[in-house]
Coordinates of C-alpha atoms and ligand atoms in Angstrom, one line a residue:
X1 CA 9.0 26.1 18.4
X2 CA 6.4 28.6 17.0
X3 CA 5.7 26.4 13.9
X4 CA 2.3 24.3 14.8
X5 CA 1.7 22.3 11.8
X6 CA 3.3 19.1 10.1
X7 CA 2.4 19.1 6.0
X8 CA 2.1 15.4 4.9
X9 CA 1.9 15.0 1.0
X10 CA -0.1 11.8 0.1
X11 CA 0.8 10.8 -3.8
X12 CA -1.4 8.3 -4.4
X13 CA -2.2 6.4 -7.7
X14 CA -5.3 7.9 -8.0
X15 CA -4.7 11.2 -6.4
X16 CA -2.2 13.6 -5.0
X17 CA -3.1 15.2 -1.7
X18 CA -1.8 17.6 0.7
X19 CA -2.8 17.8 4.2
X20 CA -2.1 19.9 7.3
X21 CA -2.0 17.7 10.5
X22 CA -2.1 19.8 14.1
X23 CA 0.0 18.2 17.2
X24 CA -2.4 16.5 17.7
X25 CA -2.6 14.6 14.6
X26 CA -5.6 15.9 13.5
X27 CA -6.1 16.7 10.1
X28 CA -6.7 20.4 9.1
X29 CA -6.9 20.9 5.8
X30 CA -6.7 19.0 2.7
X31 CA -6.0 19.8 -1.3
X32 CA -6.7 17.1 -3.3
X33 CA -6.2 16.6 -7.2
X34 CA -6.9 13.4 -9.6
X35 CA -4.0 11.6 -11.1
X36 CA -4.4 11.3 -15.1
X37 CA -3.8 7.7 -16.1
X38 CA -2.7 6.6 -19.5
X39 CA -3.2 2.9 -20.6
X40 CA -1.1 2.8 -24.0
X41 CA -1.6 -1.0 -24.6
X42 CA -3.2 -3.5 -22.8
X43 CA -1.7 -4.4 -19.6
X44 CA 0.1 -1.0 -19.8
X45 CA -0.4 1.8 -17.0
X46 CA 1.3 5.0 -17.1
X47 CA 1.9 8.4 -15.4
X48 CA 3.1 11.8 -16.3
X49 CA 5.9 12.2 -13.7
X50 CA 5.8 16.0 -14.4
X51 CA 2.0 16.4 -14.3
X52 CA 2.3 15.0 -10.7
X53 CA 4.9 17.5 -9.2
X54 CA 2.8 19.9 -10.7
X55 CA 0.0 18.1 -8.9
X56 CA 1.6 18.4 -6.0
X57 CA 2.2 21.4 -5.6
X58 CA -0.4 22.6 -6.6
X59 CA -2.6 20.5 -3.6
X60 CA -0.1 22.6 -1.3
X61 CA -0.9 25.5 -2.0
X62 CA -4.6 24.4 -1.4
X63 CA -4.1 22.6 1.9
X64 CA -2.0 25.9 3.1
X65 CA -4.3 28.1 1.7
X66 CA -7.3 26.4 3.0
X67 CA -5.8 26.4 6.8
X68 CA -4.9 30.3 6.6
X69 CA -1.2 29.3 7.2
X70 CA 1.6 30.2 5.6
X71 CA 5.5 28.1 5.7
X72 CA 6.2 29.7 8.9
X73 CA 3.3 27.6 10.4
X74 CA 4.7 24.4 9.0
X75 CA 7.3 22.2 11.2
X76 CA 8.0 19.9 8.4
X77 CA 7.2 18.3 5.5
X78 CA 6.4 14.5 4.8
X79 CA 6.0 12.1 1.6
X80 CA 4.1 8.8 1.2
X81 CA 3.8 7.5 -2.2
X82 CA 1.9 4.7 -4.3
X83 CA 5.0 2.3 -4.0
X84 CA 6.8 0.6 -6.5
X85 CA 6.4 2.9 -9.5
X86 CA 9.2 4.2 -11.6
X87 CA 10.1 7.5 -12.6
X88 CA 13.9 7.9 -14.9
X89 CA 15.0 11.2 -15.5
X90 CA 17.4 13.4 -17.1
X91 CA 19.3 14.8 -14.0
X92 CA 20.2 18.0 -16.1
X93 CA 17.2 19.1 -16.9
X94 CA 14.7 17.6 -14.6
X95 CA 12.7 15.8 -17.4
X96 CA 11.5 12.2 -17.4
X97 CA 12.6 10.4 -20.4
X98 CA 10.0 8.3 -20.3
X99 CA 6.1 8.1 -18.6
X100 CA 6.8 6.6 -15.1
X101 CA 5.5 2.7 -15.7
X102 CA 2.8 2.3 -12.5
X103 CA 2.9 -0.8 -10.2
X104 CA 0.2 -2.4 -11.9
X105 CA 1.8 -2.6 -15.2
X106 CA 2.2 -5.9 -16.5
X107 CA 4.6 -5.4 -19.5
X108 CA 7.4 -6.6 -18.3
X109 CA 5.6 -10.2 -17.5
X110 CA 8.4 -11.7 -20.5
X111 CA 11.8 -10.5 -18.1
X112 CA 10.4 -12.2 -15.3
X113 CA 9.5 -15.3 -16.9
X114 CA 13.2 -15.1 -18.3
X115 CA 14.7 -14.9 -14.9
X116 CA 12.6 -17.0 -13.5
X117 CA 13.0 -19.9 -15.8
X118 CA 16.8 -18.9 -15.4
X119 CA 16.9 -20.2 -11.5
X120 CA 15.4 -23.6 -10.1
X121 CA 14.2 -21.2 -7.6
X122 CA 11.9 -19.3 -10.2
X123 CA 9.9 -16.9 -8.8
X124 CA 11.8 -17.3 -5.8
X125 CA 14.9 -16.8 -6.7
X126 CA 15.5 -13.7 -5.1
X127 CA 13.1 -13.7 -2.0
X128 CA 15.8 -14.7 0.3
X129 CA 17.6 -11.3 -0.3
X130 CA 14.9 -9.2 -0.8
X131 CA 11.8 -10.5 0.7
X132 CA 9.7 -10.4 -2.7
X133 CA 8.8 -12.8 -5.2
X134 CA 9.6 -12.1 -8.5
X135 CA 6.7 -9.9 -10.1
X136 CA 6.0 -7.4 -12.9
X137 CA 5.2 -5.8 -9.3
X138 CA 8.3 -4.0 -8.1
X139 CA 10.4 -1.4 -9.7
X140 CA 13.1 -3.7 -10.7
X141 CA 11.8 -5.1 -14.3
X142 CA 10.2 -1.3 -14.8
X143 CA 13.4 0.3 -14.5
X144 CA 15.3 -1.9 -17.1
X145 CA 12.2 -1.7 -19.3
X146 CA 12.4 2.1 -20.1
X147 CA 16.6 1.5 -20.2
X148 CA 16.0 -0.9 -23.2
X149 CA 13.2 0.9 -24.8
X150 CA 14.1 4.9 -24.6
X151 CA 17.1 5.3 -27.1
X152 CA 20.3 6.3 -25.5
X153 CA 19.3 5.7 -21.7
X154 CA 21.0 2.9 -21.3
X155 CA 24.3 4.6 -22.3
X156 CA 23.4 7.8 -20.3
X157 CA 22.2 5.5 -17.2
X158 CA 25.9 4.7 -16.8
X159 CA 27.2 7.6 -17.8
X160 CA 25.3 9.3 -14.5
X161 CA 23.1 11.4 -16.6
X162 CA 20.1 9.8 -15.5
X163 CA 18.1 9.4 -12.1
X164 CA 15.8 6.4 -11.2
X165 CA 13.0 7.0 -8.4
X166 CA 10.2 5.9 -6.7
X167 CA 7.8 8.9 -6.5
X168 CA 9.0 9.9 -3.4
X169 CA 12.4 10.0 -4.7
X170 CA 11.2 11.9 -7.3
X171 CA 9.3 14.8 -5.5
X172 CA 11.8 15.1 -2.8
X173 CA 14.7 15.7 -5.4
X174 CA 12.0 18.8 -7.5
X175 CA 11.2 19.7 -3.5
X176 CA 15.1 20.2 -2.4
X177 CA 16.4 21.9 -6.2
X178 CA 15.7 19.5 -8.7
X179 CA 18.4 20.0 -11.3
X180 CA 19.8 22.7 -9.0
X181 CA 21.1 20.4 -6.5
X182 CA 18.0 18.4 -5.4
X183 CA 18.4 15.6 -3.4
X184 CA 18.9 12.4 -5.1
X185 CA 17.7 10.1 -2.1
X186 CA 14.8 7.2 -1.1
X187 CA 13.4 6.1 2.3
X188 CA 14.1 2.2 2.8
X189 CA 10.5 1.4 2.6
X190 CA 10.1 2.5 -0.8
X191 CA 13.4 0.8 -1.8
X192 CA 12.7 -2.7 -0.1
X193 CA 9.9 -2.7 -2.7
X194 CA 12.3 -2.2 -5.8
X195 CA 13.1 -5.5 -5.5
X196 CA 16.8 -4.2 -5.7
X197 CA 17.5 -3.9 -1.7
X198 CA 19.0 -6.5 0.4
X199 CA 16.5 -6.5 3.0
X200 CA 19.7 -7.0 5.8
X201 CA 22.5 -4.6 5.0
X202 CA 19.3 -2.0 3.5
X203 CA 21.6 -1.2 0.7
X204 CA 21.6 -2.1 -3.1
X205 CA 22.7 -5.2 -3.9
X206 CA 25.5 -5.4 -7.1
X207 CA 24.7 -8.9 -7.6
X208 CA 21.0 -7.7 -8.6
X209 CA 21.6 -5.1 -10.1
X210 CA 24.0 -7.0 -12.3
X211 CA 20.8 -9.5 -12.7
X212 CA 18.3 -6.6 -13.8
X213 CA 20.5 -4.8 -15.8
X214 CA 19.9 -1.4 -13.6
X215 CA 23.2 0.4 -13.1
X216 CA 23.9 1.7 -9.6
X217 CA 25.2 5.0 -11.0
X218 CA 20.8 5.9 -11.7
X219 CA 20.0 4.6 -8.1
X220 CA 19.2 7.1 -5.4
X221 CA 20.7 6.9 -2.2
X222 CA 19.4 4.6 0.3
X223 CA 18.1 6.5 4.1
X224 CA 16.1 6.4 6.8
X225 CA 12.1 7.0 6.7
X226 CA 13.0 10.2 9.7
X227 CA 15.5 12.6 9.3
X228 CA 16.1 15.6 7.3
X229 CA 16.7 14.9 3.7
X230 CA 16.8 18.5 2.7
X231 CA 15.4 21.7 2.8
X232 CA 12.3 22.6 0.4
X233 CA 13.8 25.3 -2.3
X234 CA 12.1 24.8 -5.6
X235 CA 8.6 26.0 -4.0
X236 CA 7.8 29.2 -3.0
X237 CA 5.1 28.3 -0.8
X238 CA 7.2 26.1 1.4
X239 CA 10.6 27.5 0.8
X240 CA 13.6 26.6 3.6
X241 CA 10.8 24.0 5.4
X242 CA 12.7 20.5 6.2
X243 CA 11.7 17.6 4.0
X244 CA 11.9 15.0 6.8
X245 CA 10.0 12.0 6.5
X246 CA 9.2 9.5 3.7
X247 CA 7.2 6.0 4.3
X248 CA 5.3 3.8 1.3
X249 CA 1.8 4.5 1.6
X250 CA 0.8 1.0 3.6
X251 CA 3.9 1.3 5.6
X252 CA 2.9 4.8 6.5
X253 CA -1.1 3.5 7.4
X254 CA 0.9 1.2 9.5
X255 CA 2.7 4.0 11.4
X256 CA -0.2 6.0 11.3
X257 CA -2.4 3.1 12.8
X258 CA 0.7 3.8 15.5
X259 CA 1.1 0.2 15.4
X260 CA 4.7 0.2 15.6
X261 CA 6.1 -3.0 17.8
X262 CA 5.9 -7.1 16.6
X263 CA 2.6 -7.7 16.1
X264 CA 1.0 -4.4 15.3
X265 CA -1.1 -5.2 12.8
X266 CA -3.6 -3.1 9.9
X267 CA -5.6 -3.8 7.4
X268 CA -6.5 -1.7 4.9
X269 CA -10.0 -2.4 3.7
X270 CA -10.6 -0.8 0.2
X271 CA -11.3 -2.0 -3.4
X272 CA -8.6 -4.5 -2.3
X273 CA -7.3 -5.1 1.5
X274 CA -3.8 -4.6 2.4
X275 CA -2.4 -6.4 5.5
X276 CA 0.8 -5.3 7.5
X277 CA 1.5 -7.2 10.3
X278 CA 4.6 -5.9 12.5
X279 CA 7.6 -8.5 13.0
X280 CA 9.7 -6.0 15.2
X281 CA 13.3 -6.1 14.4
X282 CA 13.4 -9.7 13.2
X283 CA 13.1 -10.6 9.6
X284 CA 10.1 -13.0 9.0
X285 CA 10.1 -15.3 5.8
X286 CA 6.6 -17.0 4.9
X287 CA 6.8 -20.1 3.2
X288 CA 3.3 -19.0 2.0
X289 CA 3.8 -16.1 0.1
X290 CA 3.3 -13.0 2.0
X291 CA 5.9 -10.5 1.0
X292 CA 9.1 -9.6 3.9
X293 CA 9.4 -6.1 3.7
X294 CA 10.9 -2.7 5.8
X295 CA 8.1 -1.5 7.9
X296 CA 10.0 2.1 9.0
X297 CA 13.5 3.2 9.7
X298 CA 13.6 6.3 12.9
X299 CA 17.1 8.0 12.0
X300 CA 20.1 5.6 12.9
X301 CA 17.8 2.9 15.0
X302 CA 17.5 -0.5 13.7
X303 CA 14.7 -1.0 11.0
X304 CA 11.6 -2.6 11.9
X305 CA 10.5 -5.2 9.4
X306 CA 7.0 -6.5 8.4
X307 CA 5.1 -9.2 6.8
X308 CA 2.8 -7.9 3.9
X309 CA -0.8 -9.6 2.4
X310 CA -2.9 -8.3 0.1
X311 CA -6.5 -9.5 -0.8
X312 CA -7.4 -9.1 -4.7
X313 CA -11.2 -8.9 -4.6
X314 CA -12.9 -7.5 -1.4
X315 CA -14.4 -3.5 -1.9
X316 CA -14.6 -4.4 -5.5
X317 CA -17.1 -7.6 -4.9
X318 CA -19.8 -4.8 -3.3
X319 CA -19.1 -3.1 -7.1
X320 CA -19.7 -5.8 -8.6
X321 CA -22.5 -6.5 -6.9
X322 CA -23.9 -2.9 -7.8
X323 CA -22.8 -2.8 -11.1
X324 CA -23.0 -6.1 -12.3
X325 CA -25.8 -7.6 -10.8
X326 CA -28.0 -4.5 -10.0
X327 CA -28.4 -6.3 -6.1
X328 CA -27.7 -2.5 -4.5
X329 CA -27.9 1.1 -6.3
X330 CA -24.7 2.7 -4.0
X331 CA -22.4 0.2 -2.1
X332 CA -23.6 1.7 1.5
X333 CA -26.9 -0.2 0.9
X334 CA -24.8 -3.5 1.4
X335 CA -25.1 -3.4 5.2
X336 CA -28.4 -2.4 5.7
X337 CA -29.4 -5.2 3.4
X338 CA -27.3 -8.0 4.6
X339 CA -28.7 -7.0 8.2
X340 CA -31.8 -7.7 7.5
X341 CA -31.0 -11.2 8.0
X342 CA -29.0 -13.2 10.6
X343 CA -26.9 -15.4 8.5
X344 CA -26.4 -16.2 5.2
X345 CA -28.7 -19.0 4.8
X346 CA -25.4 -21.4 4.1
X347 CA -24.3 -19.5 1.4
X348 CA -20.4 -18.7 0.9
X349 CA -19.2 -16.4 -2.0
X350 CA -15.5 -17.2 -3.0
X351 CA -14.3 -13.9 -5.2
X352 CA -11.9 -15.5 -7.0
X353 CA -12.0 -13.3 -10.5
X354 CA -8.9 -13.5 -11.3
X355 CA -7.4 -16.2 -9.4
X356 CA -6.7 -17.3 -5.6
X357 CA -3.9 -14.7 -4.6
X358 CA -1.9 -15.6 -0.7
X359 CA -2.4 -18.7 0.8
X360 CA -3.5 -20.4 -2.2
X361 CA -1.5 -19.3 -5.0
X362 CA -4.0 -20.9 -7.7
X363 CA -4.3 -18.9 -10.7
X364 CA -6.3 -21.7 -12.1
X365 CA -9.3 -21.0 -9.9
X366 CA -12.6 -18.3 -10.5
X367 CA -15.3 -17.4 -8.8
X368 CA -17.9 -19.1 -7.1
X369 CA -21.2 -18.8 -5.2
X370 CA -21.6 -21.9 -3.4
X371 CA -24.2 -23.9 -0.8
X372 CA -27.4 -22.2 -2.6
X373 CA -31.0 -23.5 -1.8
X374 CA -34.6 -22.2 -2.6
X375 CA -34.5 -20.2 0.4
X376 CA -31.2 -17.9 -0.6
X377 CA -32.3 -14.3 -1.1
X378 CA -30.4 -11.6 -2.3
X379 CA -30.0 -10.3 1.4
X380 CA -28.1 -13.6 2.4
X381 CA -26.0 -13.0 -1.2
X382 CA -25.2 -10.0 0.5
X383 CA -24.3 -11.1 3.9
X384 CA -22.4 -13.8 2.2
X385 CA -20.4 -11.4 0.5
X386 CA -19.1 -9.3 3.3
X387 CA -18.2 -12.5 5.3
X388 CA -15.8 -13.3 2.2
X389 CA -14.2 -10.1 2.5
X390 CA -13.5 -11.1 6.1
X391 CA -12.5 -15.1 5.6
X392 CA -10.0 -13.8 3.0
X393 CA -8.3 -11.4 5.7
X394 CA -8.5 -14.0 8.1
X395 CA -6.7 -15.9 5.3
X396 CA -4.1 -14.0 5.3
X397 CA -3.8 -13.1 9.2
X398 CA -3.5 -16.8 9.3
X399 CA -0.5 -17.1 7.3
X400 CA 1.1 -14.3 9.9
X401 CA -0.2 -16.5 13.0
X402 CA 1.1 -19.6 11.6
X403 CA 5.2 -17.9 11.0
X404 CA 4.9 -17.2 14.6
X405 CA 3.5 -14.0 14.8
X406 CA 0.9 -13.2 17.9
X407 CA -1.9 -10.8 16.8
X408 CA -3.8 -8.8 20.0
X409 CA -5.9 -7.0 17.8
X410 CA -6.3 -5.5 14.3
X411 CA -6.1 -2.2 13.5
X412 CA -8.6 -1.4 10.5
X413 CA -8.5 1.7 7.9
X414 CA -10.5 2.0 4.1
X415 CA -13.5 2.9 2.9
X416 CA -15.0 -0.2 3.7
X417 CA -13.9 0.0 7.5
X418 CA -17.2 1.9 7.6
X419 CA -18.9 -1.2 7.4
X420 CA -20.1 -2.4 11.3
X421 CA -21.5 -5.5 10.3
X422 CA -18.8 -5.9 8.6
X423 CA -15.9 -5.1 11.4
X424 CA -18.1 -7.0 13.9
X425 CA -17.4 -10.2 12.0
X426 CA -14.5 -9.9 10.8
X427 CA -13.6 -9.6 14.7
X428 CA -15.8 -12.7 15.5
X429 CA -14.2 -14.9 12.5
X430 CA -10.7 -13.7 13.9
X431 CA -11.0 -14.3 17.4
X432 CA -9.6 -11.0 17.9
X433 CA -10.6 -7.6 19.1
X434 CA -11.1 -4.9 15.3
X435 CA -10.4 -1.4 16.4
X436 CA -11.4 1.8 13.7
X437 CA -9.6 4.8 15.0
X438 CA -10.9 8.1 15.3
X439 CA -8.6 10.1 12.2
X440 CA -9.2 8.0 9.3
X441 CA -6.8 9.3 6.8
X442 CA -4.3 6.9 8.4
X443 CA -1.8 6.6 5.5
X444 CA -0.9 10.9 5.5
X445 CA -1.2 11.0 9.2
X446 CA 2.1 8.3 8.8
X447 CA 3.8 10.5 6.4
X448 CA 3.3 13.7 9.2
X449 CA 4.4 11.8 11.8
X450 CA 7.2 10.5 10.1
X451 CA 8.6 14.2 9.3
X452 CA 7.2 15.8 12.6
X453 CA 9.2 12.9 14.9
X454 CA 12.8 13.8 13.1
X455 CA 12.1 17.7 13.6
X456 CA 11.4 17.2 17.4
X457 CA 7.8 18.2 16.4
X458 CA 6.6 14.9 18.2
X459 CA 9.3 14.0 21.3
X460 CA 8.5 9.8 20.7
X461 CA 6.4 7.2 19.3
X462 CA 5.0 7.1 22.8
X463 CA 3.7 10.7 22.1
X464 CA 2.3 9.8 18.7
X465 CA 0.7 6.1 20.1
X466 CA -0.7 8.4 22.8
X467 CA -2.3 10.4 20.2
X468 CA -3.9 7.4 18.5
X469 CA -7.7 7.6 19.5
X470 CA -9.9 4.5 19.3
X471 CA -13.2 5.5 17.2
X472 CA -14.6 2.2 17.7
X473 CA -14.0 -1.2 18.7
X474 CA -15.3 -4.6 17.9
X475 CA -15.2 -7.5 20.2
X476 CA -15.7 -11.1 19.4
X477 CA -18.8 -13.0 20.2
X478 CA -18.7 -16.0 18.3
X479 CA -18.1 -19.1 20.3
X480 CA -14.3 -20.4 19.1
X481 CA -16.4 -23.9 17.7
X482 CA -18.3 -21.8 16.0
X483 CA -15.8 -19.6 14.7
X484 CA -13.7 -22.5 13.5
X485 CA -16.7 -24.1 11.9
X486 CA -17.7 -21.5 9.7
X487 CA -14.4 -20.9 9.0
X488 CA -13.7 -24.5 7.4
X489 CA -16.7 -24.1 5.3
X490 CA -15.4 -21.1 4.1
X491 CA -11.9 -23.4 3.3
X492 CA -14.6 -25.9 1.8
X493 CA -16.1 -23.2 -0.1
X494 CA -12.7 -22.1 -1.7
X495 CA -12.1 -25.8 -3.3
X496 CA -14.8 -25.4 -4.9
X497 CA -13.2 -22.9 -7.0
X498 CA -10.0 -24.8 -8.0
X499 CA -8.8 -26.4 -11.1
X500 CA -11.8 -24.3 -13.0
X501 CA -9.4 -23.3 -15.8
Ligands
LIG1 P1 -9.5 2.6 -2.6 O1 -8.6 3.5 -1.8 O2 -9.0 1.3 -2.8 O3 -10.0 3.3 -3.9 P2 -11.5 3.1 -0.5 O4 -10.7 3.1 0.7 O5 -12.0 4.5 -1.0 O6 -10.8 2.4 -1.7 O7 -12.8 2.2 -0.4 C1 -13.7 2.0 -1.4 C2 -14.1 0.6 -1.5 O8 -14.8 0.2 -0.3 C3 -15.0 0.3 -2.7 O9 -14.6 -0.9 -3.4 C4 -16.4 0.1 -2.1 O10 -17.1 -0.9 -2.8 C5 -16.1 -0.3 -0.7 N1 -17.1 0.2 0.3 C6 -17.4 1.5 0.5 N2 -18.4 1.6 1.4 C7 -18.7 0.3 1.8 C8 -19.5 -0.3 2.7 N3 -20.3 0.5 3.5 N4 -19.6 -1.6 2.9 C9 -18.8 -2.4 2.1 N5 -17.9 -1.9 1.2 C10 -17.8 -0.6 1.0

């Protein structure tokens, strides 16, 4: 094979990227361009599905340019994607018929009350089949939205004139043709979060569907996360190159953490954390509230499931902590500062802006800085505040441990990953080993290796764990006593916050 290269394309919510991985799995090059983001209303979020293929390829033509390589260079192509939002089209002429409604958009808050109220199992009541509670979240509500708000789509949705995708279904079908015979298709990662999958047979479920009011004829077609989908033909640049992995972006971190078997575990830290932990090929239910989802699918092998946690308020508590309350000027000033001292003189910070999110569930709690004497300085606010971001991971690790699931280590990733003080306790308040690897752009690296593995580019996930290089590792030193101590004061702390509202 002459080709040396694996192109990963990273849609993100905030940005579309492009970057050229080597064998190795080093990263080469990178295009990058912002995502425009409209906010309509309040609660609203919106993207212009057409401004971010053009977006996209335009960031290919950078990363290519930028590594002096040309198609001929490149093995294969991969996709992760900010999960969960939804794009509708007009399969004839490739244009959205609406503004694809973004994960974080809460309009559709009224539907899932409805079906909620509709089921003693409320919010539960269809987590058995597809791992997720329901949430204005997944794609599910989105889709039915812009069915019962665009004139006509609803009609045309049965009629098969329509498409639904999650961005990755979107760009692979403008990759592979678009209304010229583009490929109308979606990884299982990206569908287990539409809230429309049954997480067992990994196909659509009629009995949810019928409950949404989505009609199978606009769904894509359900496949692996590595094979070849297609071949690219609608751009130049990478014209006849295989399109041949597709992963969610924190199921791609996960894969590009190479933590692939039952307990591999990441966390993402950034202006909120995102927790994977590995459950292998067994499906894992928590009582608790982490989300079940599809971790990766190789080809015709047996999916590999994980549990999900995410953490509201972490990165964002160093903002506010800069913005808010002027205690830094730049959020790399929070380590040096919280150094300067060896504890936090008994004080625990318990982030809860809007809410307790996994293990609590308690949207009637808020923030609270608690165990304050005389002798509290700003330094021990801002110890205090990176120990929260690790209690709330442990948190959620705990949740993990307590379905079953054995942890060795924890795989970290983010921008605030570059925080030692910070990965040195959140190793010690674990119990566990933290490891940083050396190629940080984890969540592409996935996407590469997800495309390179079905093209023979990489022979095994033994080749791509062997190419996973530790940058740094963090062992822990606290005492277990210790550890648990200061991790019941932190469970101390976080009643302090409840029934505020
Ligand atoms: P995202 O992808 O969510 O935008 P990043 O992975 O870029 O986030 O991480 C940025 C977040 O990390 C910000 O919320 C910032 O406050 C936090 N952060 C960055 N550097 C540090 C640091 N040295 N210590 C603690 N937090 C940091």
């Amino acid at each position: 094979m002459t080709a040396q290269y694996v192109l990963a394309i990273d849609q993100g919510t905030t940005s579309s990227r492009a970057i050229v991985f080597d064998r190795g799995g080093r990263p080469v090059s990178v295009g990058r361009r912002e995502v425009p983001q409209y906010y309509p209303q309040p609660g609203w979020v919106e993207h212009d599905a057409l401004e971010i293929w053009a977006g996209v390829r335009e960031v290919i033509g950078v990363a290519l340019a930028r590594a002096s390589i040309t198609r001929h260079d490149v093995a294969a192509v991969g996709i992760t994607n900010q999960r969960e939002t939804a794009v509708v089209w007009d399969r004839a002429t490739g244009v959205p018929i609406h503004r694809a409604i973004v994960w974080q958009d809460t309009r559709t808050q009224p539907m899932v009350d409805a079906l909620a109220a509709a089921s003693p199992l409320g919010v539960r009541r269809f987590a058995a089949a597809t791992g997720l509670p329901l949430s204005t979240y997944f794609s599910a509500t989105k889709i039915a939205w812009i069915l019962d708000n665009v004139p006509d789509a609803r009609r045309r949705a049965e009629a098969g004139e329509l498409a639904f995708g999650t961005v990755d279904s979107w760009l692979l079908w403008n990759l592979t043709g678009g209304p010229a015979g583009g490929i109308h298709a979606t990884d299982v990662t990206n569908a287990s979060r539409t809230q429309l999958l049954d997480l067992e047979t990994l196909s659509w479920r009629p009995d949810l569907l019928d409950a949404f009011g989505v009609p199978a004829a606009l769904l894509p077609e359900v496949r692996s996360s590595s094979e070849v989908y297609g071949t690219v033909e609608s751009s130049s640049l990478l014209r006849e190159t295989p399109v041949a992995g597709i992963l969610g972006d924190q199921q791609a971190a996960t894969f590009g953490q190479a933590a692939f078997g039952a307990g591999g575990a990441k966390n993402t830290y950034g202006t909120g954390n995102f927790l994977l932990v590995g459950t292998g090929e067994t499906i894992v239910r928590s009582e608790a509230g982490l989300l079940t989802t599809v971790a990766y699918r190789l080809g015709s092998a047996p999916a590999r499931y994980a549990l999900e946690g995410s953490v509201a308020v972490t990165g964002s508590l160093i903002q506010w902590l800069r913005d808010n309350l002027g205690l830094i000027r730049d959020t790399a000033e929070i380590e040096p500062l919280a150094a300067s001292v060896p504890d936090t003189g008994g004080a625990y910070i318990v982030p809860a802006f809007s809410g307790l999110f996994a293990p609590y569930w308690r949207p009637d709690a808020r923030g609270a800085i608690v165990g304050l004497t005389r002798y509290v300085t700003k330094a021990h606010l801002a110890r205090a505040a990176l120990e929260s971001i690790a209690f709330q991971s442990r948190d959620v690790i705990d949740v993990a441990r307590a379905a079953g699931i054995e942890l060795a280590e924890l795989r970290v990733d983010g921008g605030a990953s570059a925080n030692e003080l910070l990965m040195q306790f959140q190793a010690d308040i674990l119990g566990i080993p933290v490891v940083r690897p050396v190629v940080a752009e984890t969540t592409a690296l996935g996407a590469a290796y997800a495309a390179g593995l079905a093209v023979g580019f990489w022979g095994s996930l033994d080749e791509i764990a062997a190419n996973w290089a530790e940058g740094r590792r963090w062992m822990p030193q606290l005492p277990a006593a210790e550890r648990e101590a200061r991790y019941a004061t932190w469970q101390k702390a976080v009643t302090r916050t409840l029934d505020w509202l």
